[in-house]
C-alpha cells in the first residue's frame, strides 16, 4: 500500500513557504508513483483547507467568490487561470458542485495555487502549518488506501 512520505509532505511545505529550490530538489528524488501520491496529498490538503476556510461562512458562495477575486487582485495570475473554475473547485469541497468536467491536470494546478492562497490568507504559524499538513497527510493516506482496495 502506498502512503504519503515525509519527503512528499516536505515538498508541499516548501511550496507553501515559497521555497521552490527545496521543492525541486525533493521532486527530483521522487519516483513517478511517489509524485502521484504527492498529488493525492495536494488534493487532500486543498480539500481540508477549503472546507475549513469556507464551509462555515455565513454565505460560503460569496466568501469563495470574494477570496478568488482577492487572490487575483493581489497576485496577478497569468496564463489560463479561470475564476469560475477556481470557484467551482473550492465549492465542490463542501457542496454537491460537480467538477467531473475539469481535467485532472487542471485540478492539480488549481489545487496547489488555491491551497497556497488559503494558507497565506489564514496566516498559519509554523506549528499550525505542520499540524495542518499532518491532517492532510492522514486524509491522503485514507484516500490512497481506499483507492488500493
N, CA and C of each residue as an Amber inpcrd file, in Angstrom:
protein
   447
   0.8470000  -1.1900000   0.0000000   0.0000000   0.0000000   0.0000000
   0.8900000   1.2500000   0.0000000   0.5560000   2.1940000  -0.8470000
   1.2710000   3.4610000  -0.9180000   0.7630000   4.3960000   0.1690000
   1.6870000   5.0520000   0.8410000   1.3380000   6.0820000   1.8110000
   2.1730000   7.3160000   1.5070000   1.7750000   8.4270000   2.0750000
   2.4780000   9.6850000   1.8740000   3.7230000   9.6960000   2.7430000
   4.8460000  10.0420000   2.1370000   6.1240000  10.0500000   2.8450000
   6.4330000  11.4230000   3.4280000   7.4220000  11.4350000   4.2910000
   7.9040000  12.6890000   4.8750000   8.4110000  13.6220000   3.7880000
   9.1030000  13.0740000   2.7740000   9.5940000  13.8980000   1.6650000
   8.4520000  14.5470000   0.8910000   7.3900000  13.8070000   0.6760000
   6.2510000  14.3720000  -0.0510000   5.6320000  15.5200000   0.7260000
   5.4880000  15.3480000   2.0290000   4.9630000  16.4260000   2.8740000
   5.9240000  17.6120000   2.8510000   7.2150000  17.3380000   2.9620000
   8.2200000  18.4130000   2.9640000   8.1970000  19.2010000   1.6570000
   7.9420000  18.5180000   0.5490000   7.9120000  19.2270000  -0.7300000
   6.7240000  20.1870000  -0.8030000   5.5840000  19.7670000  -0.2870000
   4.4100000  20.6490000  -0.2720000   4.6260000  21.7910000   0.7090000
   5.2070000  21.4890000   1.8470000   5.5160000  22.5310000   2.8240000
   6.4490000  23.5690000   2.2040000   7.4270000  23.1080000   1.4200000
   8.3680000  24.0180000   0.7720000   7.6430000  24.9570000  -0.1870000
   6.7330000  24.4260000  -0.9700000   5.9680000  25.2690000  -1.8930000
   5.1840000  26.3170000  -1.1120000   4.5320000  25.8860000  -0.0490000
   3.7160000  26.8070000   0.7350000   4.5660000  27.8790000   1.4130000
   5.8290000  27.5740000   1.6460000   6.7530000  28.5370000   2.2470000
   7.4950000  29.3510000   1.1760000   7.2260000  29.0670000  -0.0850000
   7.8790000  29.7920000  -1.1640000   9.2880000  29.3290000  -1.4720000
   9.6330000  28.1330000  -1.0330000  10.9830000  27.5920000  -1.2340000
  10.9680000  26.6310000  -2.4260000  11.0100000  27.1950000  -3.6170000
  10.9240000  26.3970000  -4.8320000  12.1490000  25.5000000  -4.9940000
  13.3080000  25.9560000  -4.5500000  14.5200000  25.1510000  -4.6550000
  14.4040000  23.8310000  -3.9140000  13.8970000  23.8810000  -2.6920000
  13.7120000  22.6550000  -1.9170000  12.6750000  21.7600000  -2.5830000
  11.6050000  22.3550000  -3.0650000  10.5850000  21.5810000  -3.7750000
  11.2170000  20.8550000  -4.9610000  11.9950000  21.5670000  -5.7510000
  12.6300000  20.9600000  -6.9310000  13.5990000  19.8390000  -6.5460000
  14.3860000  20.0550000  -5.4920000  15.3250000  19.0200000  -5.0460000
  14.5940000  17.7600000  -4.6140000  13.5480000  17.9320000  -3.8300000
  12.7880000  16.7680000  -3.3570000  12.1010000  16.0840000  -4.5330000
  11.5140000  16.8620000  -5.4180000  10.8190000  16.3000000  -6.5710000
  11.7670000  15.4600000  -7.4170000  12.9990000  15.8880000  -7.5350000
  13.9870000  15.1400000  -8.3020000  14.2590000  13.7590000  -7.7440000
  13.9990000  13.5710000  -6.4580000  14.2240000  12.2680000  -5.8160000
  13.0010000  11.3580000  -5.8550000  11.8420000  11.8980000  -6.2210000
  10.6070000  11.1190000  -6.1510000  10.3740000  10.3180000  -7.4150000
   9.9160000   9.1060000  -7.2270000   9.5230000   8.2660000  -8.3650000
   8.1840000   8.7690000  -8.8990000   7.7900000   8.2400000 -10.0200000
   6.5030000   8.5980000 -10.6090000   5.3530000   8.2530000  -9.6540000
   5.4420000   7.0810000  -9.0240000   4.4040000   6.6670000  -8.0680000
   4.3760000   7.6120000  -6.8640000   5.5470000   8.0260000  -6.4150000
   5.6070000   8.9550000  -5.2810000   5.0540000  10.3270000  -5.6580000
   5.2790000  10.7430000  -6.8860000   4.7090000  12.0180000  -7.3430000
   3.1850000  11.9210000  -7.4010000   2.6790000  10.7770000  -7.8290000
   1.2260000  10.5760000  -7.8470000   0.6470000  10.6520000  -6.4350000
   1.3170000  10.0240000  -5.4780000   0.8580000  10.0650000  -4.0890000
   0.9260000  11.4940000  -3.5580000   1.9470000  12.2320000  -3.9740000
   2.0310000  13.6410000  -3.5580000   0.8570000  14.4250000  -4.1280000
   0.4300000  14.0790000  -5.3320000  -0.7510000  14.7220000  -5.9080000
  -1.9940000  14.4770000  -5.0640000  -2.0980000  13.2770000  -4.5220000
  -3.2120000  12.9660000  -3.6240000  -3.0910000  13.8070000  -2.3530000
  -1.8770000  13.9920000  -1.8630000  -1.6600000  14.8560000  -0.6890000
  -2.0980000  16.2850000  -0.9870000  -1.7510000  16.8070000  -2.1490000
  -2.1610000  18.1690000  -2.5200000  -3.6870000  18.2590000  -2.5420000
  -4.3360000  17.2710000  -3.1520000  -5.8030000  17.2800000  -3.2080000
  -6.4080000  17.2220000  -1.8090000  -5.8390000  16.3990000  -0.9460000
  -6.3430000  16.2940000   0.4300000  -6.1270000  17.5930000   1.1940000
  -4.9590000  18.1930000   1.0470000  -4.6710000  19.4570000   1.7290000
  -5.5920000  20.5540000   1.2150000  -5.8030000  20.5840000  -0.0880000
  -6.7170000  21.5610000  -0.6790000  -8.1270000  21.3870000  -0.1140000
  -8.6220000  20.1600000  -0.1270000  -9.9740000  19.9000000   0.3670000
 -10.1130000  20.2990000   1.8330000  -9.1150000  19.9390000   2.6220000
  -9.1290000  20.2760000   4.0510000  -9.1140000  21.7910000   4.2520000
  -8.2340000  22.4790000   3.5450000  -8.1140000  23.9360000   3.6890000
  -9.3850000  24.6450000   3.2270000  -9.9190000  24.2360000   2.0870000
 -11.1250000  24.8740000   1.5590000 -12.3090000  24.6580000   2.4890000
 -12.4360000  23.4450000   2.9880000 -13.5490000  23.1560000   3.8910000
 -13.4310000  23.9780000   5.1680000 -12.2460000  24.0070000   5.7560000
 -12.0350000  24.7740000   6.9870000 -12.2900000  26.2650000   6.7730000
 -11.8730000  26.7750000   5.6220000 -11.9350000  28.2170000   5.3670000
 -13.3250000  28.6930000   4.9710000 -14.0780000  27.8760000   4.2270000
 -15.3120000  28.3870000   3.6290000 -16.6030000  27.7000000   4.0560000
 -16.5690000  26.4590000   4.4770000 -17.8020000  25.7080000   4.7160000
 -18.6930000  26.3230000   5.7870000 -18.0910000  26.9680000   6.7670000
 -18.8860000  27.5170000   7.8710000 -19.1480000  29.0100000   7.7360000
 -18.7910000  29.5840000   6.6010000 -19.0500000  31.0070000   6.3660000
 -20.5610000  31.2350000   6.3010000 -20.9970000  32.4400000   6.6710000
 -22.4160000  32.7630000   6.6180000 -22.9690000  32.5500000   5.2090000
 -22.1910000  32.9330000   4.2110000 -22.5540000  32.7220000   2.8110000
 -21.3240000  32.1550000   2.1010000 -21.1610000  30.8170000   2.1260000
 -19.9570000  30.2050000   1.5590000 -19.6780000  30.5910000   0.1040000
 -20.7220000  30.6520000  -0.7160000 -20.5160000  31.0100000  -2.1210000
 -19.9310000  32.4060000  -2.2560000 -20.4810000  33.3440000  -1.5070000
 -19.9730000  34.7200000  -1.5560000 -18.5430000  34.7780000  -1.0330000
 -18.2490000  34.0160000   0.0060000 -16.8950000  34.0050000   0.5700000
 -15.8920000  33.4470000  -0.4430000 -16.2820000  32.4130000  -1.1650000
 -15.4140000  31.8240000  -2.1850000 -15.1790000  32.8130000  -3.3130000
 -16.2420000  33.4390000  -3.8010000 -16.1170000  34.4130000  -4.8960000
 -15.2050000  35.5570000  -4.4780000 -15.3750000  36.0550000  -3.2660000
 -14.5390000  37.1570000  -2.7810000 -13.0790000  36.7260000  -2.6440000
 -12.8600000  35.5270000  -2.1260000 -11.4970000  35.0170000  -1.9660000
 -10.7860000  34.9400000  -3.3120000 -11.4350000  34.3420000  -4.3040000
 -10.8050000  34.1880000  -5.6170000 -10.5560000  35.5470000  -6.2480000
 -11.4980000  36.4530000  -6.1010000 -11.3240000  37.8090000  -6.6260000
 -10.1390000  38.5020000  -5.9550000 -10.0550000  38.3870000  -4.6350000
  -8.9350000  38.9880000  -3.8890000  -7.6080000  38.3540000  -4.2920000
  -7.5970000  37.0480000  -4.4580000  -6.3830000  36.3420000  -4.8570000
  -5.8840000  36.8630000  -6.2010000  -6.7890000  37.0190000  -7.1260000
  -6.4120000  37.5390000  -8.4440000  -5.9250000  38.9720000  -8.3590000
  -6.5290000  39.7780000  -7.5020000  -6.1310000  41.1860000  -7.3760000
  -4.7520000  41.3200000  -6.7280000  -4.4610000  40.4890000  -5.7490000
  -3.1960000  40.5760000  -5.0160000  -2.0520000  39.9030000  -5.7530000
  -2.3600000  38.9070000  -6.5470000  -1.3360000  38.1410000  -7.2590000
  -1.7700000  37.9890000  -8.7060000  -1.4170000  38.9480000  -9.5290000
  -1.8310000  38.8400000 -10.9290000  -1.4100000  37.4890000 -11.5100000
  -2.3980000  36.7410000 -11.9060000  -2.1620000  35.3950000 -12.4110000
  -2.1500000  35.4290000 -13.9290000  -1.1590000  34.8130000 -14.4840000
  -1.0590000  34.7810000 -15.9320000  -1.5500000  33.4420000 -16.4470000
  -1.6040000  33.3270000 -17.7310000  -1.9920000  32.0530000 -18.3170000
  -3.4910000  31.8800000 -18.3660000  -3.9110000  30.6450000 -18.1960000
  -5.3030000  30.2880000 -18.4040000  -6.1220000  30.2500000 -17.1230000
  -5.7330000  30.9960000 -16.1040000  -6.4820000  30.9740000 -14.8460000
  -7.9090000  31.4370000 -15.0940000  -8.8580000  30.6140000 -14.6840000
 -10.2700000  30.9190000 -14.8570000 -10.9130000  31.0250000 -13.4760000
 -11.4170000  32.2010000 -13.1710000 -12.0010000  32.4510000 -11.8510000
 -13.1610000  31.4990000 -11.5680000 -13.9860000  31.2390000 -12.5700000
 -15.1410000  30.3630000 -12.3690000 -14.7030000  28.9340000 -12.0150000
 -13.6680000  28.4370000 -12.6830000 -13.1490000  27.1010000 -12.3720000
 -12.6280000  27.0620000 -10.9440000 -11.8800000  28.0820000 -10.5500000
 -11.3530000  28.1470000  -9.1820000 -12.4950000  28.1180000  -8.1690000
 -13.5240000  28.8950000  -8.4210000 -14.6690000  28.9380000  -7.5090000
 -15.3600000  27.5790000  -7.4360000 -15.5390000  26.9390000  -8.5800000
 -16.1890000  25.6150000  -8.6030000 -15.3850000  24.5940000  -7.8070000
 -14.0660000  24.6020000  -7.9710000 -13.2330000  23.6360000  -7.2510000
 -13.3270000  23.8590000  -5.7420000 -13.3330000  25.1010000  -5.3240000
 -13.4680000  25.3970000  -3.8960000 -14.8370000  24.9510000  -3.3810000
 -15.8800000  25.3050000  -4.0970000 -17.2310000  24.9510000  -3.6560000
 -17.4640000  23.4510000  -3.6350000 -16.8080000  22.7200000  -4.5350000
 -17.0030000  21.2700000  -4.6060000 -16.5160000  20.5460000  -3.3590000
 -15.6920000  21.2060000  -2.5530000 -15.1880000  20.5460000  -1.3440000
 -16.2580000  20.4060000  -0.2670000 -17.3240000  21.2000000  -0.3660000
 -18.3510000  21.1190000   0.6850000 -19.7770000  21.2880000   0.1500000
 -19.9420000  21.1820000  -1.1620000 -21.2790000  21.2190000  -1.7590000
 -21.3910000  20.0600000  -2.7550000 -22.4840000  20.0250000  -3.4700000
 -22.6550000  18.9920000  -4.4900000 -22.2230000  19.4760000  -5.8750000
 -21.4400000  20.5370000  -5.9190000 -20.9180000  21.0680000  -7.1830000
 -20.1350000  19.9800000  -7.9090000 -20.4980000  19.7190000  -9.1460000
 -19.7980000  18.7100000  -9.9430000 -18.5890000  19.3350000 -10.6230000
 -17.4590000  18.6400000 -10.5290000 -16.2430000  19.1010000 -11.2020000
 -15.6860000  18.0010000 -12.1130000 -16.5540000  17.0700000 -12.4860000
 -16.1080000  15.9390000 -13.2970000 -15.6240000  16.3700000 -14.6800000
 -16.0300000  17.5480000 -15.1370000 -15.6100000  18.0280000 -16.4490000
 -14.2550000  18.7320000 -16.4190000 -13.7100000  18.9650000 -15.2290000
 -12.4230000  19.6490000 -15.0990000 -11.3140000  18.6020000 -15.2000000
 -10.3950000  18.7680000 -16.1630000  -9.3120000  17.7790000 -16.3130000
  -8.4570000  17.6810000 -15.0460000  -7.9410000  16.4760000 -14.7780000
  -7.1310000  16.2420000 -13.5780000  -5.9280000  17.1730000 -13.5010000
  -5.2740000  17.4140000 -14.6160000  -4.1010000  18.3020000 -14.6230000
  -4.4870000  19.7110000 -14.1960000  -5.6390000  20.1770000 -14.6620000
  -6.1360000  21.4990000 -14.2750000  -6.4440000  21.5200000 -12.7810000
  -7.1090000  20.4690000 -12.3130000  -7.4220000  20.3940000 -10.8820000
  -6.1450000  20.5000000 -10.0560000  -5.1250000  19.7260000 -10.4190000
  -3.8810000  19.7360000  -9.6660000  -3.2510000  21.1220000  -9.5990000
  -3.2090000  21.8150000 -10.7210000  -2.6280000  23.1670000 -10.7550000
  -3.4250000  24.1290000  -9.8830000  -4.7260000  24.0780000 -10.0330000
  -5.5850000  24.9850000  -9.2630000  -5.5400000  24.6370000  -7.7740000
  -5.5360000  23.3440000  -7.4520000  -5.4930000  22.9400000  -6.0470000
  -4.2770000  23.5480000  -5.3560000  -3.1190000  23.4590000  -6.0010000
  -1.8990000  23.9640000  -5.3740000  -1.9480000  25.4800000  -5.2420000
  -2.3790000  26.1570000  -6.2840000  -2.4680000  27.6120000  -6.2690000
  -3.4480000  28.0940000  -5.2020000  -4.6130000  27.4840000  -5.1690000
  -5.6350000  27.8920000  -4.2010000  -5.2360000  27.5150000  -2.7740000
  -4.6230000  26.3590000  -2.6170000  -4.1250000  25.9560000  -1.3000000
  -3.1330000  26.9840000  -0.7800000  -2.1810000  27.3730000  -1.6180000
  -1.1880000  28.3730000  -1.2040000  -1.8700000  29.6860000  -0.8330000
  -2.8820000  30.0650000  -1.5920000  -3.6110000  31.2940000  -1.2910000
  -4.3330000  31.2350000   0.0440000  -4.9730000  30.1110000   0.3160000
  -5.6900000  29.9550000   1.5900000  -4.7090000  29.9830000   2.7530000
  -3.6150000  29.2390000   2.6270000  -2.6220000  29.1950000   3.7050000
  -2.0710000  30.5920000   3.9750000  -1.8200000  31.3480000   2.9210000
  -1.2920000  32.7060000   3.0900000  -2.3080000  33.6100000   3.7940000
  -3.5630000  33.5430000   3.3690000  -4.6080000  34.3910000   3.9600000
  -4.8270000  34.0420000   5.4270000  -4.8470000  32.7540000   5.7330000
  -5.0920000  32.3220000   7.1100000  -3.9110000  32.6760000   8.0040000
  -2.7060000  32.6540000   7.4460000  -1.5230000  33.0340000   8.2120000
  -1.1560000  32.0310000   9.2890000  -0.9970000  30.7740000   8.8890000
  -0.6570000  29.7290000   9.8470000   0.7620000  29.9140000  10.3930000
   0.9190000  29.6390000  11.6650000   2.2540000  29.5980000  12.2570000
   2.9540000  28.3410000  11.7560000   4.2450000  28.2230000  12.0390000
   4.9940000  27.0200000  11.6380000   4.3450000  25.7680000  12.2330000
   4.0070000  25.8270000  13.5100000   3.3970000  24.6780000  14.1840000
   2.0180000  24.3690000  13.6080000   1.2400000  25.3980000  13.3310000
  -0.0840000  25.1940000  12.7520000   0.0120000  24.5980000  11.3490000
   0.9890000  25.0660000  10.5670000   1.1850000  24.5170000   9.2280000
   1.5680000  23.0470000   9.3080000   2.4610000  22.7130000  10.2350000
   2.8490000  21.3090000  10.4170000   1.6450000  20.4510000  10.8010000
   0.8200000  20.9380000  11.7240000  -0.3680000  20.1860000  12.1570000
  -1.3570000  20.0470000  11.0000000  -1.5430000  21.1140000  10.2490000
  -2.4380000  21.0700000   9.0980000  -1.9580000  20.0350000   8.0790000
  -0.6730000  20.0640000   7.7600000  -0.1330000  19.1200000   6.7880000
  -0.2010000  17.6800000   7.2980000  -0.0820000  17.4920000   8.5860000
  -0.2260000  16.1440000   9.1490000  -1.6720000  15.6570000   8.9950000
  -2.6380000  16.5440000   9.2230000  -4.0470000  16.1780000   9.0000000
  -4.2830000  15.8270000   7.5350000  -3.7100000  16.6300000   6.6380000
  -3.8550000  16.3660000   5.2050000  -3.1920000  15.0460000   4.8270000
  -2.0570000  14.7690000   5.4450000  -1.3530000  13.5050000   5.1820000
  -2.2140000  12.3120000   5.5890000  -2.8530000  12.3930000   6.7380000
  -3.7250000  11.3060000   7.1940000  -4.8880000  11.1020000   6.2240000
  -5.4790000  12.1990000   5.7750000  -6.5800000  12.1060000   4.8230000
  -6.0980000  11.4950000   3.5030000  -4.9460000  11.9440000   3.0190000
  -4.3900000  11.3950000   1.7780000  -4.1150000   9.9030000   1.9190000
  -3.5770000   9.4940000   3.0660000  -3.3230000   8.0690000   3.2850000
  -4.6260000   7.2670000   3.2600000  -5.6920000   7.8260000   3.8190000
  -7.0020000   7.1570000   3.7740000  -7.4580000   7.0070000   2.3320000
  -7.3190000   8.0680000   1.5430000  -7.7350000   8.0320000   0.1400000
  -6.9130000   7.0130000  -0.6380000  -5.6060000   7.0000000  -0.3860000
  -4.7310000   6.0460000  -1.0900000  -5.0720000   4.6070000  -0.7210000
  -5.3830000   4.3600000   0.5490000  -5.7700000   3.0180000   0.9850000
  -7.0890000   2.5950000   0.3400000  -8.0330000   3.5180000   0.2830000
  -9.3330000   3.2050000  -0.3200000  -9.1870000   2.9490000  -1.8100000
  -8.2970000   3.6950000  -2.4570000  -8.0650000   3.5280000  -3.8900000
  -7.3840000   2.1940000  -4.1850000  -6.5810000   1.7130000  -3.2420000
  -5.8630000   0.4460000  -3.4240000  -6.7950000  -0.7640000  -3.2340000
  -7.9070000  -0.5390000  -2.5590000  -8.8450000  -1.6530000  -2.2740000
  -9.6470000  -2.0390000  -3.4870000
